[in-house]
CSV table of C-alpha atoms in Angstrom, one decimal:
chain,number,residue,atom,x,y,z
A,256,UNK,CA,15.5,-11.5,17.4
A,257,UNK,CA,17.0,-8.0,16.1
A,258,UNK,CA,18.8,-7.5,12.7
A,259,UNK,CA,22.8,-7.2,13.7
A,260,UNK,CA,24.2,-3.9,13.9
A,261,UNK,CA,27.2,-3.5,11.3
A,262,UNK,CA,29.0,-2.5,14.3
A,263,UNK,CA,28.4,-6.3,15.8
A,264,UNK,CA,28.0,-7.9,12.1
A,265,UNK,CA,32.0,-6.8,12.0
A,266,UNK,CA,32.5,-8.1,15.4
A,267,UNK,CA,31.3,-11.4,14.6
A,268,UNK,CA,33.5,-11.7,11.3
A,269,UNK,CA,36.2,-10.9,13.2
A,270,UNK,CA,35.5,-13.6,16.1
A,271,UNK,CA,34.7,-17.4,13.9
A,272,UNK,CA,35.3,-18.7,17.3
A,273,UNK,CA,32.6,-17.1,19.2
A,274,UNK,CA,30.1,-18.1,16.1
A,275,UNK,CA,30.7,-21.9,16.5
A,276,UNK,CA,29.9,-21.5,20.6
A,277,UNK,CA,27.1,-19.7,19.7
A,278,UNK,CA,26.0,-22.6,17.5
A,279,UNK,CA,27.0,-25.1,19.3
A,280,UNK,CA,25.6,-23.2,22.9
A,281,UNK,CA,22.2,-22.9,20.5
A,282,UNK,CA,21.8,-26.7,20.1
A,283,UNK,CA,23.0,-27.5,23.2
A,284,UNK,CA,20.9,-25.1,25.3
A,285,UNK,CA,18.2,-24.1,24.1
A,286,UNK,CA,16.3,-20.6,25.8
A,287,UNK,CA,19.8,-20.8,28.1
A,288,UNK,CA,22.2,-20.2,25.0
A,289,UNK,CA,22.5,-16.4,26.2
A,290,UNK,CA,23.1,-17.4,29.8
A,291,UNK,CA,26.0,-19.8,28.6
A,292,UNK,CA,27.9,-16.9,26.5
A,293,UNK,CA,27.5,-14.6,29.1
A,294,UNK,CA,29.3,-16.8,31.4
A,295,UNK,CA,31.9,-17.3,29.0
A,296,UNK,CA,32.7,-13.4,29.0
A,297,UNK,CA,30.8,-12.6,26.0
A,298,UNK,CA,29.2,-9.0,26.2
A,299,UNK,CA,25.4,-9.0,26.3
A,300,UNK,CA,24.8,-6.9,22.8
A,301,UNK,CA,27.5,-9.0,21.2
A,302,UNK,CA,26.1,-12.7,22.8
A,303,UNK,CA,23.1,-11.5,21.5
A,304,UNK,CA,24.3,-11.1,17.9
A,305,UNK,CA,25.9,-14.1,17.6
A,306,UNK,CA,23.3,-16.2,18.6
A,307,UNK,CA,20.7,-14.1,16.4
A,308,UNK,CA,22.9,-15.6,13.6
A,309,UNK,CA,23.4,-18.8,14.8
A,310,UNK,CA,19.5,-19.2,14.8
A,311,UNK,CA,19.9,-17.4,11.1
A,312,UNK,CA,22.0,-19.6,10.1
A,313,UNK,CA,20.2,-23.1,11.2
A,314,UNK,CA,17.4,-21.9,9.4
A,315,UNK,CA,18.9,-21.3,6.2
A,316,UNK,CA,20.0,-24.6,6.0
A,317,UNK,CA,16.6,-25.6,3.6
A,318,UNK,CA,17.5,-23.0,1.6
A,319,UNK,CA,21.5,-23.0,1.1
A,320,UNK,CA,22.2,-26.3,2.4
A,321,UNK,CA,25.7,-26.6,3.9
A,322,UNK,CA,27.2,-23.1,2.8
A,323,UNK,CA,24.6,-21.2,4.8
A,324,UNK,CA,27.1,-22.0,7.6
A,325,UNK,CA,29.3,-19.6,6.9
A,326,UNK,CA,27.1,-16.4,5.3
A,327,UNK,CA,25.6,-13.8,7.5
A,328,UNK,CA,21.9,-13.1,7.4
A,329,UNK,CA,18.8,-11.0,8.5
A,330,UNK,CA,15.8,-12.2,9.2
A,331,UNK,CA,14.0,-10.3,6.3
A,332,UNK,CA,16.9,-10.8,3.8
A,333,UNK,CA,16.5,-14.3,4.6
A,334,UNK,CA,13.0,-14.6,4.1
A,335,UNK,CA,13.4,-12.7,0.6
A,336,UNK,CA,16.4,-14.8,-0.3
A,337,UNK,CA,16.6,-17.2,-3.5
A,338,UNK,CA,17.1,-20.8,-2.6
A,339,UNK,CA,20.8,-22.1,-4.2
A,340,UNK,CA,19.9,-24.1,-6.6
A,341,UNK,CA,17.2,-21.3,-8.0
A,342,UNK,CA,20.2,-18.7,-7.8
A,343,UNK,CA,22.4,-21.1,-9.1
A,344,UNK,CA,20.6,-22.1,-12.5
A,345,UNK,CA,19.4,-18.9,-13.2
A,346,UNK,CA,23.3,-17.5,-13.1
A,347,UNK,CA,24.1,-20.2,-15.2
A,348,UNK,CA,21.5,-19.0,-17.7
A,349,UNK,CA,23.3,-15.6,-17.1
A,350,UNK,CA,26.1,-16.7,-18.1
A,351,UNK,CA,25.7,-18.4,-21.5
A,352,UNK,CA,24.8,-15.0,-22.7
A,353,UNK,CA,26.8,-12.5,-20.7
A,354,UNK,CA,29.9,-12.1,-19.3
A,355,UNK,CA,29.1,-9.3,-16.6
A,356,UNK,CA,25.7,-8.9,-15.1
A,357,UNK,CA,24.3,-5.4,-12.7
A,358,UNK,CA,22.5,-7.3,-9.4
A,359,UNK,CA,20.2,-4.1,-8.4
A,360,UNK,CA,18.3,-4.3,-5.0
A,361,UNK,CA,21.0,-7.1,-4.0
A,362,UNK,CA,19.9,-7.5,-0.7
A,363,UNK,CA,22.1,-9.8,0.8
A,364,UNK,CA,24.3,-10.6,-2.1
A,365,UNK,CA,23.2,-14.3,-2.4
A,366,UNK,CA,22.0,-14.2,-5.8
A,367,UNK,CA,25.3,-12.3,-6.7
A,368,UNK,CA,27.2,-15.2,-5.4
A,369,UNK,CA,25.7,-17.5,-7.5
A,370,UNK,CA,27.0,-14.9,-10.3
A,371,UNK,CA,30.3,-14.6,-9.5
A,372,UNK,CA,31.1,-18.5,-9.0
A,373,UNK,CA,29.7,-18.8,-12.5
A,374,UNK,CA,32.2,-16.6,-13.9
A,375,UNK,CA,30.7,-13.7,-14.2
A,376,UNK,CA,31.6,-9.9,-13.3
A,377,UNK,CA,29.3,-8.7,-10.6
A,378,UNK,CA,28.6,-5.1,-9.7
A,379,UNK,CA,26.0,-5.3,-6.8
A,380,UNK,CA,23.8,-2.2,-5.4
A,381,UNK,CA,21.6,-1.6,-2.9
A,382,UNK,CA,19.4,1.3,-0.9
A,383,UNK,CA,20.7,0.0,2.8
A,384,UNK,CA,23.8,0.6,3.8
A,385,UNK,CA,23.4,-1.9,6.4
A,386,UNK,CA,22.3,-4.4,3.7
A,387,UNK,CA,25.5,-3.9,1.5
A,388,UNK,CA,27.6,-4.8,5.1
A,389,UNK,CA,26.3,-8.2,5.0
A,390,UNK,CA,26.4,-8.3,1.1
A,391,UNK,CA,30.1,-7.4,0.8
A,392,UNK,CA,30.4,-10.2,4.4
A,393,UNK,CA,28.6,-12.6,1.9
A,394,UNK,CA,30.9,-12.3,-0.6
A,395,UNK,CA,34.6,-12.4,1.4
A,396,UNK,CA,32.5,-15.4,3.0
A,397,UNK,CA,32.0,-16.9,-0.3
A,398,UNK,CA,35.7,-16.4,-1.7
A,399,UNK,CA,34.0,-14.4,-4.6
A,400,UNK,CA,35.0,-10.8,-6.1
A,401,UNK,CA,31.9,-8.9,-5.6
A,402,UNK,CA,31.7,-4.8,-6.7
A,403,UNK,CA,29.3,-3.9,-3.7
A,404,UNK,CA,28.3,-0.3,-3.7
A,405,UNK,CA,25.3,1.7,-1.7
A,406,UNK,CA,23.0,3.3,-4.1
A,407,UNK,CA,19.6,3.5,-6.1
A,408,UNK,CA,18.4,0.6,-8.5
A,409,UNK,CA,16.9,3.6,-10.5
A,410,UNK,CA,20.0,5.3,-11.0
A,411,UNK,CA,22.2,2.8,-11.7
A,412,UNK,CA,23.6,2.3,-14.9
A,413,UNK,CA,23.0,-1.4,-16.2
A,414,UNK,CA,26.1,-3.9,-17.6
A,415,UNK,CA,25.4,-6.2,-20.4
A,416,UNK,CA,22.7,-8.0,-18.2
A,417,UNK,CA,21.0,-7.2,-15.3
A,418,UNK,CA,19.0,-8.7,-12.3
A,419,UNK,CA,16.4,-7.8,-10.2
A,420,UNK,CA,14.8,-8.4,-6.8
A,421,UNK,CA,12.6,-5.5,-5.6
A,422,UNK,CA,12.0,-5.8,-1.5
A,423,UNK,CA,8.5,-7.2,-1.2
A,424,UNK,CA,8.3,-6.2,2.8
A,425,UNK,CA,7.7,-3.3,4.2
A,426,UNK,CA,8.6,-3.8,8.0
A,427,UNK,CA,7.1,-7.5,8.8
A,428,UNK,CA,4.1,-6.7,6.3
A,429,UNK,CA,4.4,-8.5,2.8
A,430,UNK,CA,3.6,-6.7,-0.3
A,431,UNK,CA,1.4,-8.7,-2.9
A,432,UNK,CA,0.8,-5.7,-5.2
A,433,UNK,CA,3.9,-5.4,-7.6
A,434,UNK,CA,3.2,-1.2,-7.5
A,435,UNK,CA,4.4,-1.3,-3.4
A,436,UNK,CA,7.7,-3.4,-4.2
A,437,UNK,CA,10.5,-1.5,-3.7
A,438,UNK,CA,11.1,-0.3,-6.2
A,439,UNK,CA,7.9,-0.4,-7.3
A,440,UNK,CA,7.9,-2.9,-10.1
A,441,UNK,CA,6.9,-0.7,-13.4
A,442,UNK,CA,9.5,1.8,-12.6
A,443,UNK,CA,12.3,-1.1,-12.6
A,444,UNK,CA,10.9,-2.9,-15.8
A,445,UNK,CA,11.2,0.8,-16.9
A,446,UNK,CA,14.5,0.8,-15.6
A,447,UNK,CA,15.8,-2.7,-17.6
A,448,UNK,CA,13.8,-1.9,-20.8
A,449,UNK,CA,17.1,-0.9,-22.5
A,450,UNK,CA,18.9,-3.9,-21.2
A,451,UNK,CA,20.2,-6.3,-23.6
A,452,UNK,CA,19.6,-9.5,-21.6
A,453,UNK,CA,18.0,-9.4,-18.0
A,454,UNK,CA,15.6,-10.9,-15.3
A,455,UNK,CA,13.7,-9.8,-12.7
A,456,UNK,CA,12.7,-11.7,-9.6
A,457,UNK,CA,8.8,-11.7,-8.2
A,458,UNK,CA,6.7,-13.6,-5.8
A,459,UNK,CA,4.8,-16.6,-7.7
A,460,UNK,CA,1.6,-15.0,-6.8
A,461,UNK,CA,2.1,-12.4,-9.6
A,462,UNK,CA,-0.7,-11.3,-11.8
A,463,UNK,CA,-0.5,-12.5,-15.5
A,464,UNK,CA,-1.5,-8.8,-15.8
A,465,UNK,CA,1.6,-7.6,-14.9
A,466,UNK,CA,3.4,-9.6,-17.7
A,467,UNK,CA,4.9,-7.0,-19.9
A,468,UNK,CA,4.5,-7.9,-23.9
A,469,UNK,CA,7.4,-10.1,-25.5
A,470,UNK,CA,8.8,-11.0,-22.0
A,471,UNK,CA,9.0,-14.9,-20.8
A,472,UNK,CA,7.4,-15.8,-17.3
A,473,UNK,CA,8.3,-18.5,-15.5
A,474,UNK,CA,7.2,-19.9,-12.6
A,475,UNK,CA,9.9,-21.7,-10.0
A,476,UNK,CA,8.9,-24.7,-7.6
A,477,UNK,CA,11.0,-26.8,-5.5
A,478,UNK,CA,10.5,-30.5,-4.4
A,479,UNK,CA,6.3,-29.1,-5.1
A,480,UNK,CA,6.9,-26.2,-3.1
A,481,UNK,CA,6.1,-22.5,-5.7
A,482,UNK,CA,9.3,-20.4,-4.6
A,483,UNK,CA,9.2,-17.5,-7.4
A,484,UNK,CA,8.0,-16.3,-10.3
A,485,UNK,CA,10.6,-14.3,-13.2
A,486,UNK,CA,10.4,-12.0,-16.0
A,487,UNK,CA,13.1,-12.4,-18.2
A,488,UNK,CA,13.2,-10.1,-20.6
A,489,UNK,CA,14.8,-8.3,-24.0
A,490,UNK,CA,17.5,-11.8,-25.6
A,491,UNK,CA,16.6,-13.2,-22.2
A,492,UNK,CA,12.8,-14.4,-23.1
A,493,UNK,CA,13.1,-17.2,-24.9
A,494,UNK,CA,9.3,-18.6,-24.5
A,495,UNK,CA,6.5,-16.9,-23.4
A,496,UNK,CA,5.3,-19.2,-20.3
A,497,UNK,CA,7.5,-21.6,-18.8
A,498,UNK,CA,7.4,-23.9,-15.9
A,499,UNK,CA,10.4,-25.4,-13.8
A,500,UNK,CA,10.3,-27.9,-11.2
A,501,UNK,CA,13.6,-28.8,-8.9
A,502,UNK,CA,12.4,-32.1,-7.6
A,503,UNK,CA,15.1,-34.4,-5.8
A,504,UNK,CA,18.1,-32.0,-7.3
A,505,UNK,CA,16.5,-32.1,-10.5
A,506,UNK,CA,15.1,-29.5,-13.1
A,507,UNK,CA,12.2,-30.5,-15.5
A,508,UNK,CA,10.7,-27.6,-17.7
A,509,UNK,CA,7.8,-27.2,-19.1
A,510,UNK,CA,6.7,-24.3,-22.0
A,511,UNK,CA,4.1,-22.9,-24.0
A,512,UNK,CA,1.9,-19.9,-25.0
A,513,UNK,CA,-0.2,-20.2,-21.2
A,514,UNK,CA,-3.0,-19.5,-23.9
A,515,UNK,CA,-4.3,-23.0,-24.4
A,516,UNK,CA,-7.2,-24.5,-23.1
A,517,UNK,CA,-7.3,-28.4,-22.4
A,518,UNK,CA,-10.3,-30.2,-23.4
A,519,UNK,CA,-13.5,-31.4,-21.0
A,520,UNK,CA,-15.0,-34.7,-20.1
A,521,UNK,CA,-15.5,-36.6,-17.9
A,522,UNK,CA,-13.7,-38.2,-14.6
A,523,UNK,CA,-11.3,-41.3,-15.9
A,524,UNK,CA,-9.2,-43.7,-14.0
A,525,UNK,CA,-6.8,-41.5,-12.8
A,526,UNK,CA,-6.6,-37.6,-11.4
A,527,UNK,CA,-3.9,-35.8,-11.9
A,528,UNK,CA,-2.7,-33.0,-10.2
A,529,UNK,CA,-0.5,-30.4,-12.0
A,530,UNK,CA,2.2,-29.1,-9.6
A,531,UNK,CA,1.8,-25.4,-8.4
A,532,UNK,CA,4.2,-24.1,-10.9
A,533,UNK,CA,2.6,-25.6,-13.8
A,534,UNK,CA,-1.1,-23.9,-12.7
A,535,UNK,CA,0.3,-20.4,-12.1
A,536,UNK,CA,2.2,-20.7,-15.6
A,537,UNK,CA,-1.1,-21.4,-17.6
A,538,UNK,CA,0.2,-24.5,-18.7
A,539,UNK,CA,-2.3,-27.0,-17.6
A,540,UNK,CA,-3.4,-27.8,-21.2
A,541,UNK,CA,0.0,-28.2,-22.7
A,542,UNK,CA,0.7,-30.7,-19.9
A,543,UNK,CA,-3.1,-32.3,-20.6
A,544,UNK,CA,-1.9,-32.9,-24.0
A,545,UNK,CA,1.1,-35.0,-22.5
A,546,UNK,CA,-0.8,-37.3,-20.6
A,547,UNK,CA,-3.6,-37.5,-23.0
A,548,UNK,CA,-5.7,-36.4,-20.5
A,549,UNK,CA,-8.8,-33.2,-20.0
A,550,UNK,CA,-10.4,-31.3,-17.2
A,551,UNK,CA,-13.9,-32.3,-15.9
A,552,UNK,CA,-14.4,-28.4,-15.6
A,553,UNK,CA,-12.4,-25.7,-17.5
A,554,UNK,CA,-12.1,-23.3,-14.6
A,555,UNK,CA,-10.5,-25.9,-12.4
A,556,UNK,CA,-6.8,-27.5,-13.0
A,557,UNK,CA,-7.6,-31.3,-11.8
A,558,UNK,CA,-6.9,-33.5,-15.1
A,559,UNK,CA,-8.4,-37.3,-15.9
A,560,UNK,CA,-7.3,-39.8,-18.0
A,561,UNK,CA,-7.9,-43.7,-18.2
A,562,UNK,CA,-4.0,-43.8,-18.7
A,563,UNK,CA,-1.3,-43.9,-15.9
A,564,UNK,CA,1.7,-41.6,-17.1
A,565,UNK,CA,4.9,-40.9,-14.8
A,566,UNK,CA,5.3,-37.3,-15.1
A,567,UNK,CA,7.3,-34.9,-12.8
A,568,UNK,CA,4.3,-32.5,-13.4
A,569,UNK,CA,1.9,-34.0,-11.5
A,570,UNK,CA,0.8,-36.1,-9.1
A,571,UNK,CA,-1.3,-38.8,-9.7
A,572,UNK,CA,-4.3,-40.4,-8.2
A,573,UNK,CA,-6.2,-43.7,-8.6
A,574,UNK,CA,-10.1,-42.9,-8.6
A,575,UNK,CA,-12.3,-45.2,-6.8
A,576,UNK,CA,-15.3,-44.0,-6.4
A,577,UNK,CA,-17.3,-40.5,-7.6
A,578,UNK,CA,-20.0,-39.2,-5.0
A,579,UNK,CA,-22.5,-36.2,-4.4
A,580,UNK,CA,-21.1,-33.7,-2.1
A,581,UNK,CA,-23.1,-34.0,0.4
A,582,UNK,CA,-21.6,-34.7,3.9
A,583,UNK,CA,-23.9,-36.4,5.4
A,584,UNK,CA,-24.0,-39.1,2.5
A,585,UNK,CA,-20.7,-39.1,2.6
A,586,UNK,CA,-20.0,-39.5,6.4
A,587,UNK,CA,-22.1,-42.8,6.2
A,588,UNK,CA,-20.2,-44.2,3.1
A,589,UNK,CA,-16.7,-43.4,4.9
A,590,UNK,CA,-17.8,-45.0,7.9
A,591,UNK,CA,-19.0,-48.2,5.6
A,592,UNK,CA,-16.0,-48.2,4.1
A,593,UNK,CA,-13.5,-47.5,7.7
A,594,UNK,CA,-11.8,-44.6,6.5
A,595,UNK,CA,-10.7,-42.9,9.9
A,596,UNK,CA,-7.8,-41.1,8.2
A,597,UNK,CA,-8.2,-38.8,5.3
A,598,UNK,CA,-6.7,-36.2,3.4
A,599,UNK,CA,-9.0,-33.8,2.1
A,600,UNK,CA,-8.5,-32.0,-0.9
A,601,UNK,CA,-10.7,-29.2,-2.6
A,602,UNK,CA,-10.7,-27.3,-5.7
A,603,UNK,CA,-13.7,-25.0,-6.8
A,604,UNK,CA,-15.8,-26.0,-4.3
A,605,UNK,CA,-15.7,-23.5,-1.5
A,606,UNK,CA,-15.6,-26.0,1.1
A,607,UNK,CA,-13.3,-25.4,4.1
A,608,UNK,CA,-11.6,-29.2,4.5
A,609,UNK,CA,-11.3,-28.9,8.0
A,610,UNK,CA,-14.9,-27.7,8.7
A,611,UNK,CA,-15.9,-30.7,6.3
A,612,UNK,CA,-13.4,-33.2,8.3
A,613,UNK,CA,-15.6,-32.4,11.9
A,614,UNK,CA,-18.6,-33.1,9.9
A,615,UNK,CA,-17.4,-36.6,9.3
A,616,UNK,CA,-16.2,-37.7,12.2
A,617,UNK,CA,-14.4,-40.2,10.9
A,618,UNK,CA,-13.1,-43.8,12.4
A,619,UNK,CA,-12.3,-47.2,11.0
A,620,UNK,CA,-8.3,-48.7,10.5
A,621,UNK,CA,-8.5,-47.3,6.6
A,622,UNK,CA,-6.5,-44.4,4.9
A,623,UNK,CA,-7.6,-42.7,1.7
A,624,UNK,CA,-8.0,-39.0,0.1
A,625,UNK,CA,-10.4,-37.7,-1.1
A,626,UNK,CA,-11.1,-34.8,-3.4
A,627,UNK,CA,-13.8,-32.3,-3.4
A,628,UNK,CA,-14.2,-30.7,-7.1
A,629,UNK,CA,-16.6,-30.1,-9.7
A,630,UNK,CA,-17.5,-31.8,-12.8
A,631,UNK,CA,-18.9,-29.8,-14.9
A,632,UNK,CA,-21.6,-27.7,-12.5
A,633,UNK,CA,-21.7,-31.1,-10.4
A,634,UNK,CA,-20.5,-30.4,-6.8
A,635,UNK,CA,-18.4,-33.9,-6.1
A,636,UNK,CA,-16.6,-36.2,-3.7
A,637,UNK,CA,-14.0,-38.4,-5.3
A,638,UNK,CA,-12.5,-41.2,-3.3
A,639,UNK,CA,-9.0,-42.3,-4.6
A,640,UNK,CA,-5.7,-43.4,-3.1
A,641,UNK,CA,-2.0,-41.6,-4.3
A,642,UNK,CA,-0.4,-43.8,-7.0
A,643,UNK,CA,3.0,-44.9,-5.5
A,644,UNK,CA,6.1,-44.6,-7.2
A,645,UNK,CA,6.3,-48.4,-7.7
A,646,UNK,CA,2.9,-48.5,-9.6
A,647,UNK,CA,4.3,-46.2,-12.0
């Protein structure tokens, strides 16, 4: 489906009523939505626009929950767009420091929501003028005073804080080097230096290279899902690595230098593995130290220790048994044992699971995971079983 002209974008503010049969004509009927609106009168472009954001809107639900409802998307806004309760803490940081905060590259104005219900003054910009449309539709949406204006992140003068979230698309192609964001990402650090208190929003598969010196990094993940990665920088950078983890509604963090190294030995009772955020922050050994655990190789973020610890972290695993990688071997032992369902897990291996899972050809009533790693320069095969939450 197309973006929505303004021209349309203002019809459809204007009409709530022909948004809720779009919706409802959506669930209802499927591929025959547009056939159902144009029956009902609705013009072809304008049918079209409404069920474009309909279909917007239904998929925005994982990300803004009921209020998603009732804001106005693109596709590729969407995509780029924080998750609420990201947006939300991070204004709340915001706010204990600031009172008014300059959202550059504020696509559609989501993030500046989040500032302006948190009490702060919000002066918005961005490049599209068809972007700030749905911004400024966001924020009449929202019941929130937004300044929205049309302009260039690099020219804008900065409030007492600032935010940034440089476009990492160009068309339907995602940008993984931080020099092809737009802006590119050393001219807005450039750009913030001065500020007093600010952040700056980046995909969580950012180099540690690009980490300027004396700015905090953190690394977001929702319910074990990585979502973002941010610099916060000048009063803002309070640590220098930090993880957070929003698991059922609620935020754990972990900190520390991303500098450390965790000990080695040898597999234990249990594997852990460190969620997404935690690996990506360099903060495996400060969460080793935790659990009073160490990695069977340094290179590789799977932990061991002989103790079960309920962690928010990680995910643990009961070890079993500890083979040679070998598939054939390990095709008879499976079979011995009746595993015909099994997750396959790999880490510093090189092994494709799936290619390995053919291999197998597994069958038997039995269920188990197993995880193909290395200890030490060992290639192995550890069979273990998830720890459920009652166990802990």
């Amino acid at each position: 489906m197309k973006p929505v002209e303004p021209s349309l974008l203002a019809a459809l503010r204007a009409d709530p009523e022909l948004q809720r049969a779009a919706a409802e004509a959506l669930a209802r009927d499927g591929d025959r939505a547009p056939l159902a609106l144009r029956k009902a009168g609705v013009t072809p472009d304008l049918a079209a626009a409404a069920l474009t954001l309909a279909d917007l809107r239904r998929h925005a639900a994982a990300k803004f929950g009921a209020r998603a409802e009732r804001l106005y998307f693109t596709r590729a806004g969407l995509e780029q767009a924080t998750r609420w309760v990201v947006a939300e803490r991070r204004a709340a940081r915001f706010a204990r420091h600031a009172t008014t905060v300059t959202d550059l590259c504020c696509g559609l104005g989501t993030e500046a929501l989040a500032f302006a219900e948190a009490g702060m003054a919000v002066k918005a910009v961005d490049m599209s003028e068809e972007t700030a449309e749905y911004a400024k539709a966001n924020a009449e949406a929202a019941g929130v005073r937004v300044e929205i204006e049309v302009g260039d992140a690099l020219e804008t003068p900065i409030a007492d804080s600032a935010f940034a979230d440089p476009a990492r698309r160009s068309g339907s192609t995602r940008n993984f080097n931080p020099a092809d964001y737009s802006p590119p990402l050393d001219r807005v650090l450039d750009h913030m230096a001065s500020t007093r208190f600010a952040a700056l929003k980046l995909g969580p598969g950012i180099s540690h290279d690009w980490i300027p010196e004396g700015a905090e990094a953190e690394w977001v993940s929702v319910d074990r899902d990585v979502v973002e990665a941010c610099l916060w920088l000048g009063e803002a950078a309070e640590v220098p690595r930090r993880a957070s983890l929003c698991k059922a509604g609620e935020w754990h963090e972990l900190t520390g230098s991303g500098e450390e190294k965790a000990r080695v030995g040898a597999v234990a009772a249990y594997l852990y593995e460190p969620d997404g955020a935690v690996i990506r922050a360099g903060l495996v050994a400060e969460l080793a130290e935790t659990l009073e655990a160490h990695t069977a190789n340094e290179t590789i973020a799977y932990l061991y220790s002989d103790r079960l610890v309920e962690t928010p972290f990680a995910r643990a695993w009961k070890v079993e048994e500890v083979w040679p990688l070998h598939p054939k071997k390990l095709k008879a032992l499976l079979a011995e044992r009746g595993i015909g369902r099994l997750t396959i897990k790999q880490r510093g291996t090189g092994i494709d699971p799936a290619a390995l899972r053919k291999q197998l050809k597994l069958k038997g009533p039995n269920e188990a995971t197993l995880v193909a790693t290395r200890v030490g320069t060992d290639h192995v095969a550890i069979l273990c079983r998830e720890v459920s939450a009652a166990s802990l």
